[in-house]
Coordinates of C-alpha atoms in Angstrom, one line a residue:
M1 CA 0.0 0.0 0.0
V2 CA 2.8 2.4 0.9
A3 CA 4.6 1.5 -2.3
Q4 CA 1.5 2.2 -4.3
K5 CA 1.2 5.7 -2.7
M6 CA 4.9 6.4 -3.4
N7 CA 4.4 5.4 -7.0
L8 CA 1.4 7.6 -7.3
S9 CA 3.2 10.5 -5.7
S10 CA 6.2 10.0 -8.0
K11 CA 3.9 10.0 -11.1
I12 CA 2.2 13.2 -9.9
I13 CA 5.5 14.9 -9.4
I14 CA 6.8 13.7 -12.8
Y15 CA 3.6 14.8 -14.6
G16 CA 3.7 18.1 -12.8
I17 CA 7.3 18.8 -13.9
L18 CA 6.5 17.8 -17.5
I19 CA 3.4 20.0 -17.6
F20 CA 5.5 22.9 -16.2
L21 CA 8.3 22.4 -18.7
G22 CA 5.7 22.2 -21.6
L23 CA 4.0 25.4 -20.5
F24 CA 7.3 27.2 -20.0
W25 CA 8.5 26.1 -23.5
T26 CA 5.4 27.5 -25.1
I27 CA 5.6 31.0 -23.5
P28 CA 7.5 32.6 -26.5
T29 CA 5.1 31.1 -29.0
F30 CA 2.2 32.3 -26.9
G31 CA 3.8 35.8 -26.8
L32 CA 4.0 35.7 -30.6
L33 CA 0.3 34.8 -30.8
V34 CA -0.8 37.6 -28.6
T35 CA 1.3 40.2 -30.4
S36 CA -0.1 39.1 -33.8
F37 CA -3.5 40.3 -32.7
R38 CA -2.4 43.6 -31.2
V39 CA -2.8 47.1 -32.7
P40 CA 0.4 49.0 -33.7
D41 CA 0.2 51.5 -30.9
D42 CA -0.1 48.9 -28.2
T43 CA 2.8 46.8 -29.7
S44 CA 5.2 49.8 -29.7
S45 CA 4.3 51.1 -26.3
S46 CA 4.0 47.9 -24.2
G47 CA 5.0 44.3 -23.9
W48 CA 2.7 41.5 -24.8
W49 CA 2.6 40.4 -21.1
E50 CA 0.9 43.7 -20.2
V51 CA -2.2 42.4 -21.8
F52 CA -2.7 40.3 -18.6
T53 CA -1.1 42.6 -16.1
E54 CA -2.6 45.9 -17.2
G55 CA -5.2 44.9 -19.7
K56 CA -3.6 46.7 -22.7
F57 CA -5.1 44.7 -25.5
S58 CA -7.1 45.8 -28.5
F59 CA -8.0 42.8 -30.7
T60 CA -7.6 43.1 -34.5
L61 CA -7.3 40.9 -37.5
Q62 CA -5.8 43.7 -39.6
N63 CA -2.3 42.3 -39.1
Y64 CA -3.1 39.0 -40.9
S65 CA -4.9 40.9 -43.6
A66 CA -1.8 43.1 -44.1
V67 CA 0.7 40.3 -44.4
L68 CA -1.5 38.3 -46.7
N69 CA -2.6 41.3 -48.8
P70 CA 0.2 44.0 -48.7
G71 CA -0.9 47.5 -49.6
D72 CA -4.1 47.4 -47.5
G73 CA -3.0 50.5 -45.6
A74 CA -2.1 48.7 -42.4
T75 CA 1.5 50.0 -42.6
S76 CA 3.2 53.1 -44.1
N77 CA 6.0 51.0 -45.6
T78 CA 6.1 50.3 -49.3
A79 CA 3.9 47.3 -50.4
A80 CA 5.8 44.2 -51.3
T81 CA 5.9 42.9 -54.9
I82 CA 4.8 39.5 -53.6
N83 CA 2.6 38.6 -50.6
L84 CA 2.5 35.5 -48.4
N85 CA -0.2 33.9 -50.5
Q86 CA 2.1 33.3 -53.4
A87 CA 5.0 32.4 -51.1
I88 CA 2.8 29.8 -49.4
I89 CA 1.9 28.3 -52.8
N90 CA 5.5 28.2 -53.9
T91 CA 6.5 26.5 -50.6
I92 CA 3.9 23.9 -50.9
I93 CA 5.0 23.2 -54.5
M94 CA 8.6 22.8 -53.2
A95 CA 7.8 20.8 -50.0
I96 CA 5.4 18.1 -51.1
P97 CA 7.6 16.5 -53.9
S98 CA 10.7 17.1 -51.7
T99 CA 9.0 14.9 -49.1
V100 CA 7.3 12.2 -51.2
I101 CA 10.3 11.5 -53.6
P102 CA 12.9 10.8 -50.9
I103 CA 10.4 8.6 -49.0
F104 CA 9.7 6.5 -52.1
L105 CA 13.4 6.1 -53.1
A106 CA 14.5 5.5 -49.5
A107 CA 11.8 2.8 -49.0
I108 CA 13.1 0.9 -52.1
A109 CA 16.7 1.3 -50.9
A110 CA 15.9 0.3 -47.4
Y111 CA 14.1 -2.9 -48.6
A112 CA 17.0 -3.8 -50.8
F113 CA 19.5 -3.4 -47.9
A114 CA 17.3 -5.3 -45.5
W115 CA 16.1 -8.2 -47.5
M116 CA 18.1 -8.6 -50.7
N117 CA 21.5 -10.1 -51.1
F118 CA 23.8 -8.4 -53.6
P119 CA 27.6 -7.7 -53.8
G120 CA 28.8 -4.8 -51.7
R121 CA 25.6 -4.5 -49.7
K122 CA 27.3 -3.9 -46.4
F123 CA 29.9 -1.5 -47.9
L124 CA 27.3 0.6 -49.6
F125 CA 25.2 0.8 -46.4
M126 CA 28.3 2.0 -44.5
V127 CA 28.9 4.7 -47.2
L128 CA 25.2 5.7 -46.9
V129 CA 25.5 6.0 -43.1
A130 CA 28.7 8.0 -43.5
L131 CA 26.9 10.5 -45.7
L132 CA 24.8 11.5 -42.7
V133 CA 27.7 13.5 -41.3
V134 CA 28.6 15.4 -44.5
P135 CA 27.5 19.0 -44.3
L136 CA 25.2 19.9 -47.2
Q137 CA 27.0 23.3 -47.6
M138 CA 30.0 21.4 -49.0
S139 CA 27.9 20.2 -52.0
L140 CA 26.2 23.4 -52.9
I141 CA 28.8 24.7 -55.4
P142 CA 29.3 21.4 -57.2
I143 CA 25.6 20.9 -57.6
L144 CA 25.2 24.5 -58.8
R145 CA 27.8 23.8 -61.5
D146 CA 26.0 20.7 -62.6
Y147 CA 22.7 22.5 -62.6
R148 CA 24.1 25.2 -64.8
V149 CA 25.0 22.6 -67.4
L150 CA 21.7 20.8 -67.1
G151 CA 19.6 24.0 -67.0
L152 CA 18.1 23.3 -63.6
N153 CA 19.1 26.5 -61.9
G154 CA 16.1 28.5 -60.8
T155 CA 13.6 25.6 -61.2
F156 CA 11.5 23.7 -58.7
L157 CA 12.8 20.5 -60.2
G158 CA 16.3 21.5 -59.1
V159 CA 15.1 22.1 -55.6
W160 CA 13.2 18.8 -55.5
L161 CA 16.3 16.9 -56.6
A162 CA 18.6 18.7 -54.1
N163 CA 16.2 18.1 -51.2
T164 CA 15.9 14.5 -52.2
G165 CA 19.6 14.0 -52.3
F166 CA 20.2 15.7 -48.9
G167 CA 17.3 13.7 -47.3
L168 CA 18.0 10.3 -48.7
P169 CA 20.7 9.1 -46.3
L170 CA 18.7 9.8 -43.2
A171 CA 15.5 8.5 -44.8
T172 CA 17.1 5.2 -45.9
Y173 CA 18.7 4.7 -42.5
L174 CA 15.5 5.3 -40.6
L175 CA 13.4 3.1 -42.9
Y176 CA 16.0 0.3 -42.9
N177 CA 15.9 0.1 -39.1
Y178 CA 12.1 -0.4 -39.4
I179 CA 11.9 -2.7 -42.4
V180 CA 14.7 -5.0 -41.1
T181 CA 12.6 -5.8 -38.0
L182 CA 9.6 -7.0 -40.0
P183 CA 8.9 -10.7 -39.4
R184 CA 11.0 -12.9 -41.7
E185 CA 8.3 -15.5 -41.9
V186 CA 6.1 -13.1 -43.8
F187 CA 8.7 -12.6 -46.5
E188 CA 9.5 -16.3 -46.6
S189 CA 5.9 -17.2 -47.1
A190 CA 5.5 -14.7 -49.9
V191 CA 8.6 -16.1 -51.6
V192 CA 7.2 -19.6 -51.4
D193 CA 4.0 -18.4 -52.9
G194 CA 6.0 -17.1 -55.9
A195 CA 5.9 -13.3 -55.0
S196 CA 8.5 -11.2 -56.7
H197 CA 10.4 -8.4 -54.9
P198 CA 8.2 -5.7 -56.4
T199 CA 5.1 -7.5 -55.2
I200 CA 6.6 -8.1 -51.7
F201 CA 7.5 -4.4 -51.5
S202 CA 4.2 -3.0 -52.6
K203 CA 1.9 -5.5 -50.9
L204 CA 3.8 -6.2 -47.7
V205 CA 6.5 -3.7 -46.9
V206 CA 4.6 -0.5 -47.8
P207 CA 1.5 -1.2 -45.7
L208 CA 3.5 -2.5 -42.7
S209 CA 5.9 0.5 -42.8
M210 CA 3.4 3.3 -42.7
P211 CA 4.4 4.4 -39.2
A212 CA 8.0 4.8 -40.3
F213 CA 7.0 6.6 -43.5
A214 CA 4.9 9.0 -41.5
S215 CA 7.6 9.7 -39.0
F216 CA 10.2 10.6 -41.6
A217 CA 7.6 12.6 -43.6
I218 CA 7.2 14.9 -40.6
F219 CA 11.0 15.4 -40.3
Q220 CA 11.5 15.9 -44.0
F221 CA 8.5 18.2 -44.5
L222 CA 9.4 20.5 -41.6
W223 CA 13.0 20.6 -42.7
V224 CA 12.1 21.6 -46.3
W225 CA 9.3 23.9 -45.2
N226 CA 11.5 25.9 -42.9
G227 CA 14.6 25.8 -45.1
V228 CA 16.1 29.0 -46.4
L229 CA 19.5 28.1 -47.7
I230 CA 18.5 25.5 -50.4
P231 CA 15.7 27.5 -52.0
L232 CA 17.8 30.7 -51.8
V233 CA 20.7 29.0 -53.6
F234 CA 18.8 27.0 -56.2
L235 CA 15.7 29.2 -56.8
G236 CA 17.3 32.6 -56.2
D237 CA 15.3 35.7 -55.2
D238 CA 12.9 35.8 -58.2
P239 CA 9.6 37.1 -56.7
S240 CA 7.6 34.6 -58.8
R241 CA 9.5 31.7 -57.1
I242 CA 10.2 33.0 -53.6
V243 CA 9.3 30.7 -50.7
L244 CA 7.8 31.5 -47.3
P245 CA 11.0 31.6 -45.2
Q246 CA 12.6 34.0 -47.7
R247 CA 9.4 36.1 -47.6
I248 CA 9.5 36.2 -43.8
L249 CA 13.2 37.4 -44.0
Q250 CA 12.1 40.2 -46.4
M251 CA 9.4 41.2 -43.9
I252 CA 12.0 41.8 -41.3
G253 CA 13.4 44.6 -43.4
Q254 CA 10.1 45.8 -44.7
Y255 CA 8.2 45.9 -41.4
A256 CA 11.3 46.5 -39.2
T257 CA 9.4 48.1 -36.3
N258 CA 5.9 46.6 -36.9
W259 CA 6.3 43.6 -34.6
Q260 CA 2.6 42.8 -34.9
L261 CA 3.0 42.2 -38.6
L262 CA 6.1 40.1 -38.2
T263 CA 4.4 37.9 -35.6
A264 CA 1.3 37.5 -37.8
G265 CA 3.6 36.4 -40.7
A266 CA 5.4 33.9 -38.4
F267 CA 2.1 32.3 -37.4
V268 CA 0.9 32.0 -41.0
S269 CA 4.2 30.2 -41.7
M270 CA 3.6 27.9 -38.7
F271 CA 0.0 26.8 -39.5
I272 CA 0.6 24.2 -42.2
P273 CA 3.6 22.5 -40.5
L274 CA 1.6 22.4 -37.3
A275 CA -1.3 20.8 -39.1
V276 CA 1.0 18.2 -40.7
F277 CA 2.5 17.3 -37.3
I278 CA -0.9 17.0 -35.6
G279 CA -2.2 14.8 -38.5
F280 CA 0.7 12.4 -38.3
Q281 CA 1.5 12.6 -34.5
Q282 CA 0.0 9.2 -33.8
Y283 CA 2.7 7.6 -36.0
F284 CA 5.5 9.9 -34.8
V285 CA 6.7 8.1 -31.6
R286 CA 6.0 4.7 -33.1
G287 CA 8.1 5.5 -36.1
L288 CA 10.9 7.0 -34.0
L289 CA 11.1 3.8 -31.9
A290 CA 11.0 1.6 -34.9
G291 CA 13.9 -0.8 -35.0
S292 CA 15.2 0.2 -31.5
V293 CA 14.1 -3.2 -30.0
K294 CA 13.1 -6.5 -31.5
G295 CA 10.1 -8.3 -30.2

């Protein structure tokens, strides 16, 4: 009985600490949210926390209207040549293929490394793992030179291929750790029934590996969505192809003192990644733990 009370007390303490840390971690984000709904005069004259201490809060949606439709008169600064609407579309065009393509290629490679015997398999897998520690900045100039020859500079196809190449090592490693733990008996039965490798991959591996696919999809999508360097290098600063992180950087210069507009733009950029994470969160932990133990 005493032991049960001690366990209950320990759980309460642990949960209390975790809740406190979670709330403490979200304070900056909450401050951004409050600021994004404040009027310019309140933002420039008081901190966001004074909304609760002194009641200095005037609710407005004009900030979101201003960043999505520049030139509405919400700011005295010059209107931008491109608004967040086009930047969001460009970022979606960049992010979805840059997530789907590496998952598809990495799944095929992971299946081959896990369940197919071919010369040099272990060596190639070691090389693949070694690529995880190579900084992507080292490969930007060689890729740019190749793209110049192929005519891929300034195209979304070039960004898709670059993000795929940079994401493949981690994707293959994560998916391999999951696929290699799938029951061998299932594959042996499929082989006895005359199933080929493409059939086994499409009918068995893909359905059984969905948690791992979803887990990596979250990592890859967030990395691509929030990335600045790769689209800046391969797409440039053409307004018709600018992506959301670049547009947010432009807003820092455009709305330098209008923090309510910057925070509204930041929350607009957070909405889609947050929706993706919430939609796939049930697979997230399961996919991260995939392959860590064998049962």
